[in-house]
Short mmCIF file of C-alpha atoms in Angstrom, two decimals:
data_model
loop_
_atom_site.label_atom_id
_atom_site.label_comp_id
_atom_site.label_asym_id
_atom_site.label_seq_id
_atom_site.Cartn_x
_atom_site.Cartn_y
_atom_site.Cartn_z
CA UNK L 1 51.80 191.95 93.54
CA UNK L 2 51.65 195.06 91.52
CA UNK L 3 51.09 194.89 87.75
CA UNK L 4 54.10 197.16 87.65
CA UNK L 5 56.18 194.20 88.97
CA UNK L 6 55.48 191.84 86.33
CA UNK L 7 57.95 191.54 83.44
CA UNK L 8 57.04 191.15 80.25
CA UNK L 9 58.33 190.21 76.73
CA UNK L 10 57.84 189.90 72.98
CA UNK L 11 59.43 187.72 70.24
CA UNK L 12 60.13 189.08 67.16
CA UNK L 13 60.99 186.21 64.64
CA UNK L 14 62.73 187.68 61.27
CA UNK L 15 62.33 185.03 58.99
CA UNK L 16 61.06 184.69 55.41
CA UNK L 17 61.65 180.90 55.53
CA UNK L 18 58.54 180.84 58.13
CA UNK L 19 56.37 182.97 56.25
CA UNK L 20 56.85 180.89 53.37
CA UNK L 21 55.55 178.05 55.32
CA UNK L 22 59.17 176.23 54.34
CA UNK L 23 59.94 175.93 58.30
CA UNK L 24 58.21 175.30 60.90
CA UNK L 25 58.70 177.63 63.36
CA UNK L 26 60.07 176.66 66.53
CA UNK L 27 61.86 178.77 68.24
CA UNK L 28 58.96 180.88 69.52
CA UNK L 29 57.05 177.89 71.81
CA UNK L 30 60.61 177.19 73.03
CA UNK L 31 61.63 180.82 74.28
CA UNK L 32 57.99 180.98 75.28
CA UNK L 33 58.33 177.85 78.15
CA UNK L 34 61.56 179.28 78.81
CA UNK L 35 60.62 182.28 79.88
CA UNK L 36 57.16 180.73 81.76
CA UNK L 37 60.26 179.35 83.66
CA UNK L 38 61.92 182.64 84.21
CA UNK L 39 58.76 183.94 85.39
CA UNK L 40 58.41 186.57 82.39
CA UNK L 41 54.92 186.92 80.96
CA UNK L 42 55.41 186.53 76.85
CA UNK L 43 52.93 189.21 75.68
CA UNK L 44 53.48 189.18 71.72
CA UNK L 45 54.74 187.37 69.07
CA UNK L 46 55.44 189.01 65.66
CA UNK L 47 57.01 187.15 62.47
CA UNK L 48 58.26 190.04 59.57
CA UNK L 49 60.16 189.24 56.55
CA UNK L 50 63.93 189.74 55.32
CA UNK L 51 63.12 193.07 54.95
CA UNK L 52 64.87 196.51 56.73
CA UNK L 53 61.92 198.53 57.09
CA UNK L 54 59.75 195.86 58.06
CA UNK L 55 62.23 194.89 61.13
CA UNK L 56 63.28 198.19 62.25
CA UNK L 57 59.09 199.27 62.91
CA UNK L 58 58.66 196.03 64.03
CA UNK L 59 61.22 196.20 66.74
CA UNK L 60 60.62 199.74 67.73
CA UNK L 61 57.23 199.12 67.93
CA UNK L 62 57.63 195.87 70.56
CA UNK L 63 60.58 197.19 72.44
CA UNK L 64 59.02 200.64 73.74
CA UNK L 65 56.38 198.53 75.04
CA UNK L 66 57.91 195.49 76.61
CA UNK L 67 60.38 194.65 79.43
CA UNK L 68 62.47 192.95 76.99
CA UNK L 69 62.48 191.62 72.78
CA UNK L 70 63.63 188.51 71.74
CA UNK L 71 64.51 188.31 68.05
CA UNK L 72 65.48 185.33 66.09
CA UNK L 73 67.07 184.66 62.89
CA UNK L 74 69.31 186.69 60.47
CA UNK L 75 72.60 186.76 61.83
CA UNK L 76 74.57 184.77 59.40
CA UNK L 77 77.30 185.23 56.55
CA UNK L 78 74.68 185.49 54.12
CA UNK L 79 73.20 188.33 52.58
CA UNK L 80 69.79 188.07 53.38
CA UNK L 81 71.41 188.05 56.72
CA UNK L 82 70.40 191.73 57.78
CA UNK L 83 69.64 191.71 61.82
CA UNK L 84 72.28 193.40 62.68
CA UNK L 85 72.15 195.90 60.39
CA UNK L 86 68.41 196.50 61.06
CA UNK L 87 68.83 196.85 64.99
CA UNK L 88 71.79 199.30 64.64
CA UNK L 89 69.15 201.39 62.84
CA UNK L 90 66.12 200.44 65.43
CA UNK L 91 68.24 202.03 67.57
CA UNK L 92 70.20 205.02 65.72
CA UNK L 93 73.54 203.89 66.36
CA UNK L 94 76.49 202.92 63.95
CA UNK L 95 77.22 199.41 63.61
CA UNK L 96 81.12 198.04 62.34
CA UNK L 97 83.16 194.89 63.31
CA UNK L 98 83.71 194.14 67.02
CA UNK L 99 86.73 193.08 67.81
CA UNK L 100 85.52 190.74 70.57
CA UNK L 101 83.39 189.09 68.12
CA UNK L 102 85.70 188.19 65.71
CA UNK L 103 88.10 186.53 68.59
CA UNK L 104 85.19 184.38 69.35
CA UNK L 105 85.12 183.40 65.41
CA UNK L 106 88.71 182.92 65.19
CA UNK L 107 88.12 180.27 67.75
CA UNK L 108 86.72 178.25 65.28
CA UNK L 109 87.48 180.08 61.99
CA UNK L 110 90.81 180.14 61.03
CA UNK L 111 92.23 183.99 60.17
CA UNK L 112 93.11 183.20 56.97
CA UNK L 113 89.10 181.75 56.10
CA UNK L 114 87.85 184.68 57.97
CA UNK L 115 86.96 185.72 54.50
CA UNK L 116 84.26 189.53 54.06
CA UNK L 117 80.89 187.38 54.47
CA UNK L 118 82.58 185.37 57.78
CA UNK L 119 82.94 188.95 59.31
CA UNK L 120 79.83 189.99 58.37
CA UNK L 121 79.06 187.92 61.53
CA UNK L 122 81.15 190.01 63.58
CA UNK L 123 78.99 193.37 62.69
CA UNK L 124 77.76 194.62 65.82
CA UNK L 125 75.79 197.69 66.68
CA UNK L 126 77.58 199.72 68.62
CA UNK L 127 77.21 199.30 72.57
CA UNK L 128 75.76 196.23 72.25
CA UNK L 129 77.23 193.23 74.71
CA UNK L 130 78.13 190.23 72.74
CA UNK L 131 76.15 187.01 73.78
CA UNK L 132 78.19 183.91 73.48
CA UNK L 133 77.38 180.95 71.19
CA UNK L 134 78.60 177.42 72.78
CA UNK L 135 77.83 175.84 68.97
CA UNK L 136 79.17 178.02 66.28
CA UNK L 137 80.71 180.95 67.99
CA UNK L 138 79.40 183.72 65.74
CA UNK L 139 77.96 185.67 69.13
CA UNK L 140 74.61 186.84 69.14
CA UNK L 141 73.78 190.44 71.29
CA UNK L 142 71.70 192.40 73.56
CA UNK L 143 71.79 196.59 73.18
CA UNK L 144 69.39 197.93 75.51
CA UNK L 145 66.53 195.83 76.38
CA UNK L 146 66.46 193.46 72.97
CA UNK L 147 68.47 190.55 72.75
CA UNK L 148 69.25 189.41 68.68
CA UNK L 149 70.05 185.65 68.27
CA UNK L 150 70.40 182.80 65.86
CA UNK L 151 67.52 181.32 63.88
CA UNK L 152 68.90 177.63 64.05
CA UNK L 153 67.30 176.26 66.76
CA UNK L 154 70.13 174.74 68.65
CA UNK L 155 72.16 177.64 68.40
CA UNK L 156 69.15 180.16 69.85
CA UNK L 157 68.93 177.86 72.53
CA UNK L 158 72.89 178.01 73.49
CA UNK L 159 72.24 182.06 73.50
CA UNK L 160 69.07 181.78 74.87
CA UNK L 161 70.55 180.29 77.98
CA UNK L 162 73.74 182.82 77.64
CA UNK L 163 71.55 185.61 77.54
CA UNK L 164 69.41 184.59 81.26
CA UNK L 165 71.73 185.66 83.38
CA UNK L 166 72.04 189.02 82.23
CA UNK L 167 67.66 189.17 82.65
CA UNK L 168 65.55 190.74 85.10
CA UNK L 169 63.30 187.39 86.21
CA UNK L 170 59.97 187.48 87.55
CA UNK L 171 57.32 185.64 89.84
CA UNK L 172 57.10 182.57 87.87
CA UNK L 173 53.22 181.91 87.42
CA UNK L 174 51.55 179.03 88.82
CA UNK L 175 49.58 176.33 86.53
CA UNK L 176 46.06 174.31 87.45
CA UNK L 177 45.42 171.66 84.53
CA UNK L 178 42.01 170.40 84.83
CA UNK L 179 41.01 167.57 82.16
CA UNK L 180 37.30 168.15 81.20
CA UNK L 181 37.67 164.77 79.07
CA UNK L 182 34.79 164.36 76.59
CA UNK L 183 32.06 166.93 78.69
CA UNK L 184 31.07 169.37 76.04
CA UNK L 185 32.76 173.29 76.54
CA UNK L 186 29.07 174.47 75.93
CA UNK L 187 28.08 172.19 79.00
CA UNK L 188 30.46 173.83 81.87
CA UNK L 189 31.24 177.34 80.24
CA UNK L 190 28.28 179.11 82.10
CA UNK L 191 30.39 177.67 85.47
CA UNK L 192 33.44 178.62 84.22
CA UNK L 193 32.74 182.11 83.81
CA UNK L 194 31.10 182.46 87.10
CA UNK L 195 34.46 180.92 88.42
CA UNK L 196 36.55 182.79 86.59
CA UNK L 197 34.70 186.01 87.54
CA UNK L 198 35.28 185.10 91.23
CA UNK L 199 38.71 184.80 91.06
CA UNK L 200 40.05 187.62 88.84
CA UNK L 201 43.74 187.14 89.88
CA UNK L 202 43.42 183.84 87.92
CA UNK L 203 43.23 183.56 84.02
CA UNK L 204 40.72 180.87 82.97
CA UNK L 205 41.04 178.92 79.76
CA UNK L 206 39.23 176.19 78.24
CA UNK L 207 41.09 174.49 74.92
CA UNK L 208 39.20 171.66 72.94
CA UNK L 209 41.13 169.39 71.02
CA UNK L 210 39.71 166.96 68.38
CA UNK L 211 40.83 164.14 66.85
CA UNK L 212 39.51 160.74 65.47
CA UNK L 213 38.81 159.65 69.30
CA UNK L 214 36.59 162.72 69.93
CA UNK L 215 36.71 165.49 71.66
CA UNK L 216 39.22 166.32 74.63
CA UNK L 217 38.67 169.43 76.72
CA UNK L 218 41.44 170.84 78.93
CA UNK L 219 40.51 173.57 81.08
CA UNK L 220 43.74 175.98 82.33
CA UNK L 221 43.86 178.14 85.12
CA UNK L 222 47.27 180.25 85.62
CA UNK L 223 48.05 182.61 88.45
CA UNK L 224 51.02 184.32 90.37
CA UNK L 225 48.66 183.79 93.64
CA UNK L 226 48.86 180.29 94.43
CA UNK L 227 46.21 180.13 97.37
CA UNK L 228 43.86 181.85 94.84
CA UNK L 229 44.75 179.28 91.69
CA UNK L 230 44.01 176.41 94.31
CA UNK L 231 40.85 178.04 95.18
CA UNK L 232 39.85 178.40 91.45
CA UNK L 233 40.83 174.91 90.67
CA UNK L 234 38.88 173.31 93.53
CA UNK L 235 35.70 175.08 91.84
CA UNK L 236 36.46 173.32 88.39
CA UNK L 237 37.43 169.98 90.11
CA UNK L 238 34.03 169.77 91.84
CA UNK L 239 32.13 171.24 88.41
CA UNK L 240 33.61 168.31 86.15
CA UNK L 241 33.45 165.87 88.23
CA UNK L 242 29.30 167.02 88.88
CA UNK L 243 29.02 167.03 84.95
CA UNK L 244 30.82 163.35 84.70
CA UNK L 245 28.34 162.19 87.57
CA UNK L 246 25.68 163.42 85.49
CA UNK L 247 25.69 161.00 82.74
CA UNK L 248 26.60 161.41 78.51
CA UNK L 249 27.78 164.73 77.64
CA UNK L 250 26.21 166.58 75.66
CA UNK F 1 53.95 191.57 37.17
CA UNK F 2 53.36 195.05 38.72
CA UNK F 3 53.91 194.93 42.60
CA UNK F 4 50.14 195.70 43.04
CA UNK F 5 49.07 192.20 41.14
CA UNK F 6 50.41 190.63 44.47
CA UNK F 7 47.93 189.34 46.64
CA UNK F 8 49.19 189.83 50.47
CA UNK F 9 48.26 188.34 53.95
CA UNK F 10 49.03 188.27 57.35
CA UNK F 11 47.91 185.77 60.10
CA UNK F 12 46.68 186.81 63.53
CA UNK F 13 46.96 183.77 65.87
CA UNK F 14 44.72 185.34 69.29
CA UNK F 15 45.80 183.08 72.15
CA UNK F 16 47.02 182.79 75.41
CA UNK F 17 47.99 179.36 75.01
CA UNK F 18 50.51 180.09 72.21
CA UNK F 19 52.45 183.01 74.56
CA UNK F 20 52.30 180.61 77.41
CA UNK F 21 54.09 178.03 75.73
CA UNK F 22 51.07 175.19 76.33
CA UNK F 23 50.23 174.67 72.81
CA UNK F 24 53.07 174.80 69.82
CA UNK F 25 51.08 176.43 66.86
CA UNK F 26 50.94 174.66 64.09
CA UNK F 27 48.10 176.96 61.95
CA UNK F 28 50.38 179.21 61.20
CA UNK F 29 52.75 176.99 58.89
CA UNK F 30 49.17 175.27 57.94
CA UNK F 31 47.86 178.60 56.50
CA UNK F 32 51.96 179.95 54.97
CA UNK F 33 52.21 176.80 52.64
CA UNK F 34 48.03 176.95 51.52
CA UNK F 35 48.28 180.52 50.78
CA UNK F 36 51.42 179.91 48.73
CA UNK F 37 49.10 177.25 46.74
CA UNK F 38 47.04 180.17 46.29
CA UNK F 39 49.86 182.87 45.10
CA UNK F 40 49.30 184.54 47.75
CA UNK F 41 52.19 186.14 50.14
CA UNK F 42 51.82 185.65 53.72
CA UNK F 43 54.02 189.12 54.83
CA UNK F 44 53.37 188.94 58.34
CA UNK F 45 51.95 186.85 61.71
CA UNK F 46 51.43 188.32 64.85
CA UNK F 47 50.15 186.19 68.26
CA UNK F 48 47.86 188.29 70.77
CA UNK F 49 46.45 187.35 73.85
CA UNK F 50 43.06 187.33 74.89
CA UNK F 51 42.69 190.35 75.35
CA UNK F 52 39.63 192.57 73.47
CA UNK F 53 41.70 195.82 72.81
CA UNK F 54 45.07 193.82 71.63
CA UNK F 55 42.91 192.07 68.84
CA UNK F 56 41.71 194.99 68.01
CA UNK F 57 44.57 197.17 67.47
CA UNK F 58 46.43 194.07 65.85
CA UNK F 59 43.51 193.63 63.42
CA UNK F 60 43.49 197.34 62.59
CA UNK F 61 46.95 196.96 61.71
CA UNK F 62 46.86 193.98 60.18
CA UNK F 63 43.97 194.68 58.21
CA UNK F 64 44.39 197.99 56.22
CA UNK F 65 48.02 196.90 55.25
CA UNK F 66 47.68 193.66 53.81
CA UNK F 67 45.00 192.23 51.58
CA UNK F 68 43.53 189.44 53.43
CA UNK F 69 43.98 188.75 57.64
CA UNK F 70 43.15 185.05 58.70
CA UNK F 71 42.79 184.67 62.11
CA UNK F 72 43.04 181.91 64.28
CA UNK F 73 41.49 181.16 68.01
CA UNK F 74 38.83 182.09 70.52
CA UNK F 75 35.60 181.49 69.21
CA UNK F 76 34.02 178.78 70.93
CA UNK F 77 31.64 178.88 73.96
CA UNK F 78 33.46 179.78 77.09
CA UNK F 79 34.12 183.07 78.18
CA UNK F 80 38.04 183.20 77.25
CA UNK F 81 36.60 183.50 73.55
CA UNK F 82 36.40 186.71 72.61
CA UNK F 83 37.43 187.18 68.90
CA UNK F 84 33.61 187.73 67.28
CA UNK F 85 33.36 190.87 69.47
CA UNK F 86 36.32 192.10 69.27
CA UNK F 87 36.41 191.71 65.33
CA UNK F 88 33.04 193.96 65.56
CA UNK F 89 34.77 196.37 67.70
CA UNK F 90 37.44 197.01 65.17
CA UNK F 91 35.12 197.30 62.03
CA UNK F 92 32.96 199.35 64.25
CA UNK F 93 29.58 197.15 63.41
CA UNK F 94 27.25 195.66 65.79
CA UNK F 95 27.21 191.94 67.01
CA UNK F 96 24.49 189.61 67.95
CA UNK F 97 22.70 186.06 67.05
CA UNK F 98 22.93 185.46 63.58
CA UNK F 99 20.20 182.80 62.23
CA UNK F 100 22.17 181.45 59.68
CA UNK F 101 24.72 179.92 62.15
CA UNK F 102 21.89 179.12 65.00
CA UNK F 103 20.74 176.92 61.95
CA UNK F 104 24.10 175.59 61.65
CA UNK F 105 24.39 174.77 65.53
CA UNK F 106 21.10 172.93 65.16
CA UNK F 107 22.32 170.62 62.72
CA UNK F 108 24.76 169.26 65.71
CA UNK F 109 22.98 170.28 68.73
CA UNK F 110 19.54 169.73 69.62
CA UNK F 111 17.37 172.99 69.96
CA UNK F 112 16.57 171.79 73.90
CA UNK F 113 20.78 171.78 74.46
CA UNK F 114 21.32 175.22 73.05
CA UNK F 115 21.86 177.35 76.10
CA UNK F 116 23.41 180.88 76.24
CA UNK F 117 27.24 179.19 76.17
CA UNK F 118 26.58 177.87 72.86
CA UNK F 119 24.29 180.65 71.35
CA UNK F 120 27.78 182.69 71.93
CA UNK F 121 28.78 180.84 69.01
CA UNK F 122 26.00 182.09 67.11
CA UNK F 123 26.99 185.80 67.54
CA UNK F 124 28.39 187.22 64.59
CA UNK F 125 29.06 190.50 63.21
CA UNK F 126 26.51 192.56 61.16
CA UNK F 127 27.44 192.03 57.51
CA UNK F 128 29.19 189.14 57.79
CA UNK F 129 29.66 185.83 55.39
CA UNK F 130 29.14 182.65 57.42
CA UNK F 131 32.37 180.30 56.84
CA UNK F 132 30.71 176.55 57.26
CA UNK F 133 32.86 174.65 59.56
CA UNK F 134 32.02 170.73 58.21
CA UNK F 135 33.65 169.13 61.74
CA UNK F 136 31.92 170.57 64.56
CA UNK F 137 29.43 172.98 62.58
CA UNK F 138 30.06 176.11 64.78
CA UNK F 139 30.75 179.03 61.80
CA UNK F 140 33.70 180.98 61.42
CA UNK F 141 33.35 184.46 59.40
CA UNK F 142 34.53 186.54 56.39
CA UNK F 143 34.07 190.55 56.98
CA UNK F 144 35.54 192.66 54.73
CA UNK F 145 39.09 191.49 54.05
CA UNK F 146 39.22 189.55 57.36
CA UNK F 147 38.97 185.58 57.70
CA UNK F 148 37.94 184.40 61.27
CA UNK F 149 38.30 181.05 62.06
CA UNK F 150 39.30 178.28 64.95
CA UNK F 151 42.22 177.90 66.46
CA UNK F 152 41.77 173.68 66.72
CA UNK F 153 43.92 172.55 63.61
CA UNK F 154 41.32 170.47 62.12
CA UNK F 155 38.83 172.72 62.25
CA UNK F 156 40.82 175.58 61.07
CA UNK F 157 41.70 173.47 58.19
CA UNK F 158 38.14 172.63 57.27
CA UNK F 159 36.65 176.57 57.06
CA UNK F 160 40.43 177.08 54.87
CA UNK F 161 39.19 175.11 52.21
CA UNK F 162 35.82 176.61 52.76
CA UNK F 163 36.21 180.55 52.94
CA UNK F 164 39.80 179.79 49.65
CA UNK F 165 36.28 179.77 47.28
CA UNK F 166 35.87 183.25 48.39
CA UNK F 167 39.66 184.96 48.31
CA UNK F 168 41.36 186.53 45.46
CA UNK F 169 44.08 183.93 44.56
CA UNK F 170 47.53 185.50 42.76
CA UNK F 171 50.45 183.97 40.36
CA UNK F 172 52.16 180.83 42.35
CA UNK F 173 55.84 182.09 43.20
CA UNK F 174 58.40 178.69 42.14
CA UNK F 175 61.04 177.96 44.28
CA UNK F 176 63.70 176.38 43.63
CA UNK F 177 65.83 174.56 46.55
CA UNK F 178 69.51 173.65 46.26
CA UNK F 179 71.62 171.59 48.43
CA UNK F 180 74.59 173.11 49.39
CA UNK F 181 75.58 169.79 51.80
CA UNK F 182 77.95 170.69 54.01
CA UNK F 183 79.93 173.35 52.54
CA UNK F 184 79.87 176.07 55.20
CA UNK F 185 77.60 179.07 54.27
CA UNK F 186 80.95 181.62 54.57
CA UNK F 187 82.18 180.03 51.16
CA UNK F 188 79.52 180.64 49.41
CA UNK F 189 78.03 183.85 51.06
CA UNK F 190 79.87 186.38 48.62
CA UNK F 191 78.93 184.54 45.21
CA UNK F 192 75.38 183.93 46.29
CA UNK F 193 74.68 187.80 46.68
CA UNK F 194 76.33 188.65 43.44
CA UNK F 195 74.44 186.18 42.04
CA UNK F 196 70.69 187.30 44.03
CA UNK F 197 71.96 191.06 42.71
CA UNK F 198 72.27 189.70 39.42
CA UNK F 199 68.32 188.46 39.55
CA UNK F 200 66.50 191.32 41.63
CA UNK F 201 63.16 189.45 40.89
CA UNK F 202 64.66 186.09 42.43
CA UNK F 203 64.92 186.05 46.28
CA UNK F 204 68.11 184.15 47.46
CA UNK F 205 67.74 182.87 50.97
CA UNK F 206 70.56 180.33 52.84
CA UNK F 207 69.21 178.43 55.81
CA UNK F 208 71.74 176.92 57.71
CA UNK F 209 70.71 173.88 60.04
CA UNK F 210 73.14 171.87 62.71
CA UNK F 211 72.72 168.83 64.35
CA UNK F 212 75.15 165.89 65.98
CA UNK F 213 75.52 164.70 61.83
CA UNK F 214 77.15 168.52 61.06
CA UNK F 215 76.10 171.37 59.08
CA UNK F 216 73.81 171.26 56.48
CA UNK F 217 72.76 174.19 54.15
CA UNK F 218 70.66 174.85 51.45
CA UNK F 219 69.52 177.65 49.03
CA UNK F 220 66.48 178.42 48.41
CA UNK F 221 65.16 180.48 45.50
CA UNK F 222 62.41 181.77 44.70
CA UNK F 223 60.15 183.96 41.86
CA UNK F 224 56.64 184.55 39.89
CA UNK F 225 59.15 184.73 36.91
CA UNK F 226 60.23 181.24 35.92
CA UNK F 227 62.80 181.41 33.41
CA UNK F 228 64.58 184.00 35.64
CA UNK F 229 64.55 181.68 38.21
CA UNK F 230 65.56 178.98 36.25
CA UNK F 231 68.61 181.21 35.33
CA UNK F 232 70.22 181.98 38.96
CA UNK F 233 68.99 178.16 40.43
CA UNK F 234 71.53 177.75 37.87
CA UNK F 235 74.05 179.64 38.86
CA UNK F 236 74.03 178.52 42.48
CA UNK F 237 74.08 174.76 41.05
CA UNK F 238 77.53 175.37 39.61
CA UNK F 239 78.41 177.27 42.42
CA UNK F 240 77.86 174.07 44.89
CA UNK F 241 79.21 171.79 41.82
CA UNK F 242 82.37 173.80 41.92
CA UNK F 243 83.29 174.31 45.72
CA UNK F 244 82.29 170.59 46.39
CA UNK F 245 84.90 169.87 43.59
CA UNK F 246 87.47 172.07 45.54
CA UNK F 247 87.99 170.01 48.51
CA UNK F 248 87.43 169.80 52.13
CA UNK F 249 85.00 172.36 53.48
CA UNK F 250 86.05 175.45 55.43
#
């Protein structure tokens, strides 16, 4: 496969409620499995603030250089609710209420509640394609190759899955776990590299964990090439299981 | 306070394992709330891949914009750990074994287990502060206005506490959080900006959150300035007080 074939992503979460440290984010581990499963390759992550400026370089800097840009957060009635707003500008094009948009929240608003903050939701830049909320109805969007939804988990998820169909997918990539158990990175990462050197079509990771039990080493091989993967994996199978023969780690 | 008292930061999280979806990172919150201990303002996080020239042109970015970068990840012994060099690359210094932190490997390791996988972890950039690591002993770094550290939590956590000696701390902002129950965030949108316009040094933020038991909002506010804080928390108190006392939500 050609690198050119590969399609590729970023997340850009708008949120100062994560860089506060309030919430946890996580939004961006979810839409990065998801995608894993779409066969996209998540490439960048990028969390700005409530802030216009900081959104609109932020975007324009992540969607010139990926396939596609997932945002999150800031689409409410609220006025630190500014998304919209800031993607219309990302993009140079005017933004106003959508007509489709507020039928979807007069599915659940009634007209007379649908009160100046309530439209807000329905403020769409222009030329954008509404993407439909199953939860709350206020409809998230995709203009070009970015796709703006909720920050409430459930709701980014309902979008989330909205928003796949209208996606270019790719190869999904294939996934060797090797457990390492309590062997020591600094005993097999001399092997690894030579392994990972002789299969470059394969990434090679090795993540420690520790905890009160000790350490626990996970070594990860990914690649779109599954003959190659198995080929790699075989290597670390035989390596770990020659380091367990060979008595304590060290 | 003048705008230039503010001590800023921005986290860059350099892993694979975070775009891929494996691991859900949890350093990032870790670092938001211990930096707000500190008065300091976390203003942005970005996640990289393992790859040399994307931490460097993240760190470049990160790193003459805000005052302090912490990052997170890739400095152990296997090849996929790349940070030290590429941290060197960006401030343009050379790299190699730094005594101080062979010392520090010693204290764990014996000198007969050292081998060239673990002496990696000894390579640190040329005018560099060691950052003691009191779990596994393998150093993170302080250059210039950049933190390096682990990417395994507890670790991370331990060379925190040890490199927060060495940062510039700023004024703790207050928050102060109101519970807006269930009244739906369109009811209160419009009073809650007059009232952040009213206090341009509060920020006003409204984060919605849904699940099977219904919606449930609250307010948060927050500011260096406490009286002026005090003043618009109570504002949006009898806000709530009086659309709770004015029936069923809409």
């Amino acid at each position: 496969m050609e690198r050119e074939d590969i399609v590729t992503a970023a997340v850009l979460v708008i949120g100062d409620e994560i860089l506060s440290g309030r919430t946890q984010d996580l939004n961006t581990n979810y839409i990065a499995k998801y995608l894993g499963e779409l066969g996209i390759d998540l490439r960048e992550v990028r969390v700005v603030p409530d802030i216009e400026e900081e959104i609109v370089a932020a975007l324009n800097a992540l969607r010139f250089r990926y396939g596609y840009v997932f945002t999150t957060g800031g689409i409410g009635p609220t006025h630190d609710d500014i998304t919209a707003d800031a993607v219309a500008k990302a993009f140079g094009v005017p933004i106003g209420e959508d007509e489709r948009a507020i039928a979807m929240l007069l599915e659940r608003i009634a007209l007379q509640d649908l009160n100046p903050a309530r439209r807000r939701m329905a403020r769409i830049p222009q030329g954008a394609d509404l993407i439909e909320n199953a939860i709350s109805k206020a409809p998230g969007f995709m203009i070009g190759n970015v796709i703006v939804m909720a920050g409430v988990p459930i709701i980014m998820q309902a979008m989330l899955d909205a928003a796949a169909g209208r996606i270019v997918k790719g190869v999904k990539v294939q996934v060797a776990t090797v457990d390492a158990h309590n062997i020591p990175e600094g005993r097999y990462a001399a092997d690894l590299e030579r392994i990972a050197k002789e299969h470059e079509r394969v990434t090679v990771g090795s993540y420690p964990s520790f905890s009160s039990a000790g350490v626990r080493n996970q070594i990860v091989l990914r690649s779109r090439d599954s003959a190659e993967l198995e080929a790699a994996a075989q290597k670390v199978r035989a390596l770990i299981t020659h380091l367990s023969a060979n008595g304590t780690p060290i």
